CSV table of C-alpha atoms in Angstrom, one decimal:
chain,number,residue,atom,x,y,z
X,1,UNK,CA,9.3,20.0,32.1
X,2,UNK,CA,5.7,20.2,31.7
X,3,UNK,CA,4.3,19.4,28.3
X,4,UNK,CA,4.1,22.8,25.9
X,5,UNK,CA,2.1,22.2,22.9
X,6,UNK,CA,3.2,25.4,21.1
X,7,UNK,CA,7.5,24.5,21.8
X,8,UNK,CA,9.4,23.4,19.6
X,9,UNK,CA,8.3,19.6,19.7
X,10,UNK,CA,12.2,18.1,20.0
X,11,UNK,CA,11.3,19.9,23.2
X,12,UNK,CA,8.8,18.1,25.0
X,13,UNK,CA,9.8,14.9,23.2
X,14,UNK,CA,14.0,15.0,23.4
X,15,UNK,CA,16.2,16.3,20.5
X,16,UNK,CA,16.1,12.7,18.8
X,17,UNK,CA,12.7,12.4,19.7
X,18,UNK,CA,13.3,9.4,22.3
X,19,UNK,CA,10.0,9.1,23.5
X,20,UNK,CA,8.9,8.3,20.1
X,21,UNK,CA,11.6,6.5,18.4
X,22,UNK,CA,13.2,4.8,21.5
X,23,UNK,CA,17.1,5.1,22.4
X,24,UNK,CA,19.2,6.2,19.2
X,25,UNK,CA,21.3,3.0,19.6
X,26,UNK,CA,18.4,0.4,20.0
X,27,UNK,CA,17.0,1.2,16.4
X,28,UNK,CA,16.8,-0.2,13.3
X,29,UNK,CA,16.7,1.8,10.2
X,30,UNK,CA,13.3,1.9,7.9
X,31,UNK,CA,15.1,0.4,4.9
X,32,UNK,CA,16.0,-2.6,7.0
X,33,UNK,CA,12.1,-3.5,7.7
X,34,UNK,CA,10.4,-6.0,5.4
X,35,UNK,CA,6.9,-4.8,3.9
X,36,UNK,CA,4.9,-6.4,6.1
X,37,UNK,CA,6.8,-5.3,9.1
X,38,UNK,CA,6.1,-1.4,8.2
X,39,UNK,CA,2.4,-2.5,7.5
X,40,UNK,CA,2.1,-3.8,11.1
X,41,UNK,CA,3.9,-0.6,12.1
X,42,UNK,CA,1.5,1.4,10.8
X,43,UNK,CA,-1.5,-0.2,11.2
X,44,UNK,CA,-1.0,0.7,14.9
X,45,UNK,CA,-1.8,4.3,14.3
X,46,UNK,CA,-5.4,6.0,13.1
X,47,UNK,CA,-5.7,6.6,9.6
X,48,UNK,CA,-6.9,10.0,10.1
X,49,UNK,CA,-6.2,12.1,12.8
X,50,UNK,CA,-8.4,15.8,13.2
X,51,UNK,CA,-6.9,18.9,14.2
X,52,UNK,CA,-9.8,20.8,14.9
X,53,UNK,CA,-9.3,20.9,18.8
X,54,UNK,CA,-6.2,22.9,18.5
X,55,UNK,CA,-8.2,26.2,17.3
X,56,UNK,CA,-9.0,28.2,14.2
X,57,UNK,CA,-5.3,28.5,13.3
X,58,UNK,CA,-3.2,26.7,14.9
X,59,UNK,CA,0.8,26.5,14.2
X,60,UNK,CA,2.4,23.4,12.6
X,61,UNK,CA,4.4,23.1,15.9
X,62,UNK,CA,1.0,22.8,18.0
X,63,UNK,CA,0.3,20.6,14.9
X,64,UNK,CA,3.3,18.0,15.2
X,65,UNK,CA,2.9,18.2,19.0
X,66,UNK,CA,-0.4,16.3,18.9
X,67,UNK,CA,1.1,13.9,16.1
X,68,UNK,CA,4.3,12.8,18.1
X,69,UNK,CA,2.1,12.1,21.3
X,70,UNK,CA,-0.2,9.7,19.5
X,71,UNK,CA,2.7,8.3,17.9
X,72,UNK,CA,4.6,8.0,21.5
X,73,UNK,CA,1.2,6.2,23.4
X,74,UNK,CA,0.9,4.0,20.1
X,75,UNK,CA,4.8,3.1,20.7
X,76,UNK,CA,4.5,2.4,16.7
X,77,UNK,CA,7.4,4.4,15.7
X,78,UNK,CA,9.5,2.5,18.9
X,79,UNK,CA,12.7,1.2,17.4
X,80,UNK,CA,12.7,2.5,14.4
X,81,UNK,CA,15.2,5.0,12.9
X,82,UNK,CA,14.6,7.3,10.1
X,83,UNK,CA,16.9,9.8,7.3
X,84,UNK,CA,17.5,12.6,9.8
X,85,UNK,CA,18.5,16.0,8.5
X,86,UNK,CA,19.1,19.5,9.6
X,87,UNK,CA,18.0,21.0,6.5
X,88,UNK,CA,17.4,20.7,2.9
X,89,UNK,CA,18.9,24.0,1.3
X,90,UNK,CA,21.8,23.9,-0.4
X,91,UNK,CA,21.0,20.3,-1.9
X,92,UNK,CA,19.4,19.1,-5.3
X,93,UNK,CA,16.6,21.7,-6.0
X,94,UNK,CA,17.8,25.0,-7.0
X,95,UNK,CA,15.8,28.0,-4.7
X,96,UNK,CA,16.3,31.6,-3.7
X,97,UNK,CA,17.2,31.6,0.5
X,98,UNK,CA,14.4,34.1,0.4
X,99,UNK,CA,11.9,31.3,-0.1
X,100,UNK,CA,12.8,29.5,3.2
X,101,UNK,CA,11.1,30.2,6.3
X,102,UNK,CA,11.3,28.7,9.8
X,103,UNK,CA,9.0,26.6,10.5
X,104,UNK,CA,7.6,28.3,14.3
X,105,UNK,CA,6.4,30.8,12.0
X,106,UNK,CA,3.8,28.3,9.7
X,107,UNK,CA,0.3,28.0,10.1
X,108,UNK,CA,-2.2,26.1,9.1
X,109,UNK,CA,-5.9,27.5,8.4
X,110,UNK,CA,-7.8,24.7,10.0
X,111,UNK,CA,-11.6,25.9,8.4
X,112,UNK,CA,-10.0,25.6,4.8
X,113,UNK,CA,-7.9,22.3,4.9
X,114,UNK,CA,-8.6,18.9,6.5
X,115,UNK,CA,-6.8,16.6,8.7
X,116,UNK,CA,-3.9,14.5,9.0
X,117,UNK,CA,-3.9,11.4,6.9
X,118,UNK,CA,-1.4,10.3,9.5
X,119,UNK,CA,-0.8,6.8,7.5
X,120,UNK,CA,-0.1,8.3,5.0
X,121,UNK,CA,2.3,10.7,6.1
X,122,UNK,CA,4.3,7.6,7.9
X,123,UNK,CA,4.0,4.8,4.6
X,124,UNK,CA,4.4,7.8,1.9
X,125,UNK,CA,6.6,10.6,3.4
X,126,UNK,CA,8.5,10.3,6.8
X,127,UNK,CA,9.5,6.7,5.8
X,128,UNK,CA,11.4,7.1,3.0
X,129,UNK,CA,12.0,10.8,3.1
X,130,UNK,CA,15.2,12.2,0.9
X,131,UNK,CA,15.8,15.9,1.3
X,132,UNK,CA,16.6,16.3,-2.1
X,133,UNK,CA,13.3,15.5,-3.2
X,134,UNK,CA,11.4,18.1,-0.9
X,135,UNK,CA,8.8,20.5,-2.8
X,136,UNK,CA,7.7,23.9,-2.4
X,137,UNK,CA,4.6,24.5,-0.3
X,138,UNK,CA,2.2,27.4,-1.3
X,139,UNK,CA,1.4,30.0,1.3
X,140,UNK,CA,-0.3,33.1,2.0
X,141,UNK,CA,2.4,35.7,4.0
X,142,UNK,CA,1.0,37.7,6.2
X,143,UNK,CA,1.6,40.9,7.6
X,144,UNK,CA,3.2,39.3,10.9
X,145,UNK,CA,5.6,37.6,9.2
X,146,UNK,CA,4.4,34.9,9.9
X,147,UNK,CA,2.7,32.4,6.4
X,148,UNK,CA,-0.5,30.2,6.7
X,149,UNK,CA,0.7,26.7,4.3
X,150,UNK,CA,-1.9,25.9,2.2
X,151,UNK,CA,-0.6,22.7,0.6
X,152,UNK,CA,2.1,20.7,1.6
X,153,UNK,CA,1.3,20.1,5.0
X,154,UNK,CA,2.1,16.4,5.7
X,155,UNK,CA,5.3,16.9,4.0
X,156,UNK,CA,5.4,19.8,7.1
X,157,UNK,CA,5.2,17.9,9.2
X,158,UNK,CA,7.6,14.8,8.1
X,159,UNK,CA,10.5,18.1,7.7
X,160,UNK,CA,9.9,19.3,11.3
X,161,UNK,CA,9.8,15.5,12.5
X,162,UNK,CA,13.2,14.6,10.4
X,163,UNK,CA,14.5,17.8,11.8
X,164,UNK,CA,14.4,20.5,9.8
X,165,UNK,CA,14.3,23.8,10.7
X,166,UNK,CA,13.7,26.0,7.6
X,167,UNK,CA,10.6,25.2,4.4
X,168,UNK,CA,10.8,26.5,1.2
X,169,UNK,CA,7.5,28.2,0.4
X,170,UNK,CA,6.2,30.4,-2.7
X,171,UNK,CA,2.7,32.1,-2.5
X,172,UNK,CA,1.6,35.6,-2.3
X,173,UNK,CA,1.7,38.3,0.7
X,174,UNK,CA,-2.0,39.0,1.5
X,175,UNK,CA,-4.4,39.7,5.1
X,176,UNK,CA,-7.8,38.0,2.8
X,177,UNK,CA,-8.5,34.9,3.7
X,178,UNK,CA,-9.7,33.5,0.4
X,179,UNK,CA,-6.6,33.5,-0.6
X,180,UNK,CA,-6.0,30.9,1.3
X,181,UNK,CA,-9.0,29.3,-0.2
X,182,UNK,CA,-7.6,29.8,-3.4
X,183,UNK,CA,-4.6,28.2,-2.9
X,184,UNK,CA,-5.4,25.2,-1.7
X,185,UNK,CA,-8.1,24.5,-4.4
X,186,UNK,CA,-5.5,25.5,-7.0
X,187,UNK,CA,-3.5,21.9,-5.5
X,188,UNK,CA,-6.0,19.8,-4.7
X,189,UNK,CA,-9.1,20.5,-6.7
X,190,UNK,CA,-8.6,20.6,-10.3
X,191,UNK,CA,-4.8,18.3,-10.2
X,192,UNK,CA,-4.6,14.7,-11.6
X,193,UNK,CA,-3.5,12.2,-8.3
X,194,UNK,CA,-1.7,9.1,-9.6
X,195,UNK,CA,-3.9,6.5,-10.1
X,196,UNK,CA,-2.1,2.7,-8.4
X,197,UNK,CA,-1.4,1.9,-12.0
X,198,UNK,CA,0.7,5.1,-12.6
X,199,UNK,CA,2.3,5.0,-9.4
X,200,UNK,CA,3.1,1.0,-10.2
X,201,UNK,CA,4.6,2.2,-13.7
X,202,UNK,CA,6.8,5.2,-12.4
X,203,UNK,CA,8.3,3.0,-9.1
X,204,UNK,CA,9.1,0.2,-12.1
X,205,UNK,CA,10.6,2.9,-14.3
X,206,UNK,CA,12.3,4.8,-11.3
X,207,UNK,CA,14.0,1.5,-10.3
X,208,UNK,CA,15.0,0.5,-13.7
X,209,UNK,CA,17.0,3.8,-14.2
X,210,UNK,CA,18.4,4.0,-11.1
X,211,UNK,CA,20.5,0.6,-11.6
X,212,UNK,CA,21.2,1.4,-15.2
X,213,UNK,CA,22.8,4.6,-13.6
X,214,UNK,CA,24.6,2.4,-10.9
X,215,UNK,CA,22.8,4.1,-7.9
X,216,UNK,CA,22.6,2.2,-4.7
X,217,UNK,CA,19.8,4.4,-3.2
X,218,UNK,CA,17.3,1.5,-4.5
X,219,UNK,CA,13.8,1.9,-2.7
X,220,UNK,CA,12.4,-1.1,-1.6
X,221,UNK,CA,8.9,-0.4,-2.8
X,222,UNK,CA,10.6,0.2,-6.3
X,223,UNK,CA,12.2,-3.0,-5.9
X,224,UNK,CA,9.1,-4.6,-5.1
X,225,UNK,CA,7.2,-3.2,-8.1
X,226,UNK,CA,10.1,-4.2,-10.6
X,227,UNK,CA,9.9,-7.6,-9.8
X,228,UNK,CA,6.3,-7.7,-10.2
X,229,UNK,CA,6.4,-6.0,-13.6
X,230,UNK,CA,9.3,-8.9,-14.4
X,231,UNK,CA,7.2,-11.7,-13.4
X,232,UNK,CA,4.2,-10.6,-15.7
X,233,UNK,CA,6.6,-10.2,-18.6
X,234,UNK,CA,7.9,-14.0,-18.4
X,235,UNK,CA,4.7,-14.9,-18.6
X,236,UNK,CA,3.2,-12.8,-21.1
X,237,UNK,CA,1.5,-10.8,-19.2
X,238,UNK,CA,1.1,-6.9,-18.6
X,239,UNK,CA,-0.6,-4.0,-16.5
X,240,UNK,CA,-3.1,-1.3,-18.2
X,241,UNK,CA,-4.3,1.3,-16.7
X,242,UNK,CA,-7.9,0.5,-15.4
X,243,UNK,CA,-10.7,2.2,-17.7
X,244,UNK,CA,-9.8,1.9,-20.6
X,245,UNK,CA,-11.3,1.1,-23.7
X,246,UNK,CA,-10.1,-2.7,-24.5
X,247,UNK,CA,-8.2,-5.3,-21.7
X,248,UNK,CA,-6.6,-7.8,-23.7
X,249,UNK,CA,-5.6,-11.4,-23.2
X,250,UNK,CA,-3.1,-11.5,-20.2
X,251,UNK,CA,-3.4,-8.3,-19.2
X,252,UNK,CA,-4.8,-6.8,-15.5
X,253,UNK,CA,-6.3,-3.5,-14.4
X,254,UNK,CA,-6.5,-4.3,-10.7
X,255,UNK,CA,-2.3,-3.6,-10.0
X,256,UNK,CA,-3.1,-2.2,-6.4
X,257,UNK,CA,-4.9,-5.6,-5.4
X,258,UNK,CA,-1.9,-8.0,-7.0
X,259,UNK,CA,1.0,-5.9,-5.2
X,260,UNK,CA,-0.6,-6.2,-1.7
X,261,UNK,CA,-0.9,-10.1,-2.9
X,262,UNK,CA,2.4,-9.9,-3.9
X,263,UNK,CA,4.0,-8.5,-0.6
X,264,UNK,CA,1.3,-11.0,1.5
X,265,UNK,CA,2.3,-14.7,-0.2
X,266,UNK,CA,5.7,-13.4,-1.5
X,267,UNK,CA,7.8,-13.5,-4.4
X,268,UNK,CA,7.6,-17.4,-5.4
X,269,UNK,CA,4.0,-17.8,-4.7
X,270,UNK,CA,3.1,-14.8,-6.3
X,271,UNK,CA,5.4,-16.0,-9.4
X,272,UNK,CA,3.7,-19.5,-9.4
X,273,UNK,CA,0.4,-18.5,-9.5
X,274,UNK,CA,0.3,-15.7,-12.0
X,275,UNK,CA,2.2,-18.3,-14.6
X,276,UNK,CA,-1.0,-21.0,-13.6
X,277,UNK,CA,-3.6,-18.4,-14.1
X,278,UNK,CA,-1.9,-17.0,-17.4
X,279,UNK,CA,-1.7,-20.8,-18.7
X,280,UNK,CA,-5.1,-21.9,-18.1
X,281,UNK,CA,-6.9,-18.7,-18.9
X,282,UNK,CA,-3.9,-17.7,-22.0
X,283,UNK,CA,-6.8,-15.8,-24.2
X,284,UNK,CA,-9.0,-14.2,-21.6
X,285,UNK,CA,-9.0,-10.4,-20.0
X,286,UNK,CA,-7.7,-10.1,-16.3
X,287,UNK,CA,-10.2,-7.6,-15.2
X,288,UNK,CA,-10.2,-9.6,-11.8
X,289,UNK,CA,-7.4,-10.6,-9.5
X,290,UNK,CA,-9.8,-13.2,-8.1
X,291,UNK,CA,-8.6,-16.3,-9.6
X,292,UNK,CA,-5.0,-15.1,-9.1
X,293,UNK,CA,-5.7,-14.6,-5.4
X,294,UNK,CA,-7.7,-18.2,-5.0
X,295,UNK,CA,-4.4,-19.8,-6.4
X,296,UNK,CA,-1.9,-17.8,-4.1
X,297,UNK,CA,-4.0,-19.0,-0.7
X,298,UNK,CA,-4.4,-22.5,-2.5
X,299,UNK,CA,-0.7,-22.9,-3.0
X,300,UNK,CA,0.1,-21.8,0.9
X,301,UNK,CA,-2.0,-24.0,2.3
X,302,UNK,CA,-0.4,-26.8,0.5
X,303,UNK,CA,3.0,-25.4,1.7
X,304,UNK,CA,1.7,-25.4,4.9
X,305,UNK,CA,-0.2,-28.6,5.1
X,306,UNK,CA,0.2,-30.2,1.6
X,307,UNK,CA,1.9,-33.6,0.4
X,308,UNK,CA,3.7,-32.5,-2.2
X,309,UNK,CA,7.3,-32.5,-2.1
X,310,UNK,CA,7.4,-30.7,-5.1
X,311,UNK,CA,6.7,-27.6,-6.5
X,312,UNK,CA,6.6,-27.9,-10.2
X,313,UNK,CA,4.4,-31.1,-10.4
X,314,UNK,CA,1.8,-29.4,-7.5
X,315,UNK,CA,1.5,-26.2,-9.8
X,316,UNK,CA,1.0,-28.9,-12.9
X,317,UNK,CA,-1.8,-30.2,-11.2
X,318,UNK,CA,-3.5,-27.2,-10.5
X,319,UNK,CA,-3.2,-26.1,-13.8
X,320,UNK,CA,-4.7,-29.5,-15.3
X,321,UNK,CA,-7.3,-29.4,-13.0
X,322,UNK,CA,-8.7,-26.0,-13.6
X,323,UNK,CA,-8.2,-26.6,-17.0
X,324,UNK,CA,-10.5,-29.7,-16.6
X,325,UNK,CA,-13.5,-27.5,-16.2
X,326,UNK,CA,-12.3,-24.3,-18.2
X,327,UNK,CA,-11.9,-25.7,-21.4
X,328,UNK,CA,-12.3,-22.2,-23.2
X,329,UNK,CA,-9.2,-20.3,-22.4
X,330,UNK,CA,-11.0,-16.8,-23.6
X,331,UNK,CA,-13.2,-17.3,-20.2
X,332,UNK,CA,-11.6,-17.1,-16.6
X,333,UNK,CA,-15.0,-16.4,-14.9
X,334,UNK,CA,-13.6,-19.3,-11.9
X,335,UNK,CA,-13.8,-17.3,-9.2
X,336,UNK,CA,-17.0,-14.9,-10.3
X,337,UNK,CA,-18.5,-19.1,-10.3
X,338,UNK,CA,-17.2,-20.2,-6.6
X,339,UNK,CA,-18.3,-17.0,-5.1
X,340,UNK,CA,-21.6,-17.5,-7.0
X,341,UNK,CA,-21.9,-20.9,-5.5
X,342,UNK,CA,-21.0,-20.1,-1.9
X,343,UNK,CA,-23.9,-16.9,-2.4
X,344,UNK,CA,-26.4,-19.5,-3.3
X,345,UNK,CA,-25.4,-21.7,0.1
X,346,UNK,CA,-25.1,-18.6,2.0
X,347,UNK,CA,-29.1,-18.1,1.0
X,348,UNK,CA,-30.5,-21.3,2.7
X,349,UNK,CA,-27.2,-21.8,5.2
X,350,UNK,CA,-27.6,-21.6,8.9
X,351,UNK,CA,-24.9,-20.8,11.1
X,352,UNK,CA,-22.4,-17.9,10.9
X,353,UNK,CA,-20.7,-17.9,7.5
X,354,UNK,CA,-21.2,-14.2,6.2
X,355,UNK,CA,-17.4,-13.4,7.2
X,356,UNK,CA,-15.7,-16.2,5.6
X,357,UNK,CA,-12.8,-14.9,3.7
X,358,UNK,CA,-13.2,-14.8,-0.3
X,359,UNK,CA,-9.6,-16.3,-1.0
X,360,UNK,CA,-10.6,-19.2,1.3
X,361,UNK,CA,-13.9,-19.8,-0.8
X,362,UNK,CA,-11.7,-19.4,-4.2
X,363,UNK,CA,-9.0,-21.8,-2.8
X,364,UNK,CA,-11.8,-24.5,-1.7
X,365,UNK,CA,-13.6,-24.2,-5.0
X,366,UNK,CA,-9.7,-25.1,-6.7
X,367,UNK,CA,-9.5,-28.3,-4.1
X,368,UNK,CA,-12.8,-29.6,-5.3
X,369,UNK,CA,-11.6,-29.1,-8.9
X,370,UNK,CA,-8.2,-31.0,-7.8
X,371,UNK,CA,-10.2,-33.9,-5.6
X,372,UNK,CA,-11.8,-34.5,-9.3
X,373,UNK,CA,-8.5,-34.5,-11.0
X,374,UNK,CA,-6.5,-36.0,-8.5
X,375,UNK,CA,-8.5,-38.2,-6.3
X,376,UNK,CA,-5.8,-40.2,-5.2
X,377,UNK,CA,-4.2,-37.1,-3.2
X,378,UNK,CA,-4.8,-36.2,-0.1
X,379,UNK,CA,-5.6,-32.6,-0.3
X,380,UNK,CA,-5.7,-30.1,2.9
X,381,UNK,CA,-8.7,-29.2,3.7
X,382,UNK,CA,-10.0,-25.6,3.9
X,383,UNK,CA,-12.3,-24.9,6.9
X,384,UNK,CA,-13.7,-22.0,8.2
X,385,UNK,CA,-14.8,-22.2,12.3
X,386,UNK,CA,-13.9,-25.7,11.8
X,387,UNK,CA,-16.8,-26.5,8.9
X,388,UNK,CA,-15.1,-27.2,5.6
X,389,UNK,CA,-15.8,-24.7,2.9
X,390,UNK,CA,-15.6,-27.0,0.1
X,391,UNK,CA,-19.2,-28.4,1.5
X,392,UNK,CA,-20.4,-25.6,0.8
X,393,UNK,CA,-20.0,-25.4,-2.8
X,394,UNK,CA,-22.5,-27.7,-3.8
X,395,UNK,CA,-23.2,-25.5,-7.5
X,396,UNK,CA,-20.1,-25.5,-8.3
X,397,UNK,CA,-19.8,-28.2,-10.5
X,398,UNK,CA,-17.3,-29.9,-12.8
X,399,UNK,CA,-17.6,-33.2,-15.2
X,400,UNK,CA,-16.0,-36.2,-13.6
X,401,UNK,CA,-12.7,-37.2,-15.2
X,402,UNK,CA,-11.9,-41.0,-16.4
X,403,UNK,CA,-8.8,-41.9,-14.5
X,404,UNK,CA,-6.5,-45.2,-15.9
């Protein structure tokens, strides 16, 4: 059957979507995928995706048409299985039926809203989508009986994806089309988005409750953030929200930095180098997730190519090593110092060094501090296009220590 981009999409793509999601039996459910996994899922789609080409007013069928075929050429979705439902009335929230609507008769006005953030919609709504937890939309009703949805639409089109037939809309029954203006200022103009502090404190406080009330619907992200927040708290340590008026020993503002460098080096690394950091800099303001970074890539490349059979005496001679040259534990400028340096060799360098990662530059700075420390260990060496780094760093200096 030829394609149709204003069917119902389960018709050009198969009623369980096979051409997107593969065969029903050959997939894995979402929750079974580890962070990274659903990164590199997603990363194979365009962050933004513009409906303009399908006319002034196009319906969210047209809409969800033209997202399931990039989805189906990117095979990023291919294997993966999802929370399908039917329909979401008659669950949790508490509406009228006369608020529902099907969704061939929804709209979208495309010269008031924007596009599809289509990452977002995978990461933040089709992935872990629970029925129960489905908001109105606001719409304009027109005299066709037909509604233009003026917020709400990537949630759209995660229902009509999972499978449902019927939205629960308010708004108000007019033919102007400022109200449609209206509307969608009145959600996305004057409203207060969560800020990634915010949404790191409600996933912490989500998952906290949920065991204490013996649920098993734990979300990984939840899970993720929880053990974050518990790793801080053994070492002293807290998040604040970014902005404010004082940061105080221990604490960090940069949350959405440490739980990408949380799900990249994982649990034990991320555990490690926090409790180094927090030791050698006890009294200063984390403002910076620098240093924290520069210890995490330090510590895999000993993993990876290091001597050390053991964990505990490695991260003991990190620590004494930084604190060789950061005597002053109210300070914790260390990697504002390496970057510095490799910005001064970067000035007079020749070759092509602009791109050289800034964990790799902290991490080298931290093996020339341990070299000075620990001479007598053979410490991997950090190279970038086969130069090492650490030759680089020529201002970044520390005293020379008397060894027995």
């Amino acid at each position: 059957m030829a394609f149709n981009q204003h069917a119902d999409p389960r018709s050009n793509f198969g009623q369980d979507l096979i051409k997107v999601f593969g065969p029903a039996g050959s997939r894995k459910h979402i929750s079974k995928f580890t962070a990274q996994e659903i990164e590199a899922h997603i990363k194979q789609v365009p962050e933004y995706v513009d409906n303009d080409d399908l006319g002034p007013r196009p319906s969210f069928y047209q809409i969800v048409n033209k997202i399931l075929l990039i989805l189906e050429r990117s095979k990023a979705l291919n294997g993966i299985d999802l929370n399908w439902c039917t329909t979401i009335q008659n669950r949790a929230m508490r509406r009228h039926p006369s608020h529902y609507l099907h969704v061939s008769k929804l709209y979208k006005n495309n010269s008031v809203q924007r596009g599809i953030k289509l990452r977002h919609l995978l990461q933040d709504i089709l992935f872990p989508f629970n029925p129960d937890h489905v908001l109105m939309g606001l719409a304009r009703y027109l005299n066709d009986n037909t509604a233009n949805v003026n917020n709400a639409q990537h949630r759209t089109i995660a229902c009509i994806i999972i499978g449902i037939t019927e939205i629960p809309l308010e708004g108000q029954e007019s033919e102007l089309e400022s109200v449609d203006v209206d509307l969608y200022a009145t959600d996305n103009l004057n409203t207060l988005s969560a800020s990634p502090f915010d949404e790191f404190r409600i996933r912490v406080k989500r998952n906290q409750v949920r065991k204490a009330e013996g649920r098993t619907d734990l979300i990984a992200g939840d899970i993720a953030c929880e053990n974050v927040f518990d790793i801080h708290a053994r070492h002293g340590s807290r998040f604040i929200e970014k902005g404010g008026e004082v940061v105080g020993a221990k604490e960090f503002t940069g949350v959405g930095n440490m739980l990408n460098y949380y799900n990249t080096y994982g649990a034990d690394i991320y555990d490690r180098a926090v409790g180094i950091v927090c030791s050698v800099f006890s009294k200063a303001p984390m403002s910076g997730t620098g240093n924290v970074w520069g210890v995490m890539e330090f510590l895999r490349e000993q993993e990876n190519n290091g001597t050390f059979a053991d964990n505990m005496e490695l991260d003991w001679a990190v620590q004494e090593s930084l604190m060789h040259k950061y005597t002053d534990p109210r300070k914790s400028g260390m990697h504002l110092d390496i970057k510095g340096a490799f910005k001064d060799f970067l000035e007079r360098a020749s070759g092509d060094w602009a791109d050289c990662p800034e964990p790799r530059q902290i991490a080298a700075g931290i093996t020339k501090l341990c070299r000075i420390s620990y001479p007598e260990i053979n410490w991997p060496v950090f190279n970038y296009k086969g130069n090492s780094i650490e030759e680089t760093l020529k201002n970044f200096k520390a005293p020379p220590k008397k060894h027995k």
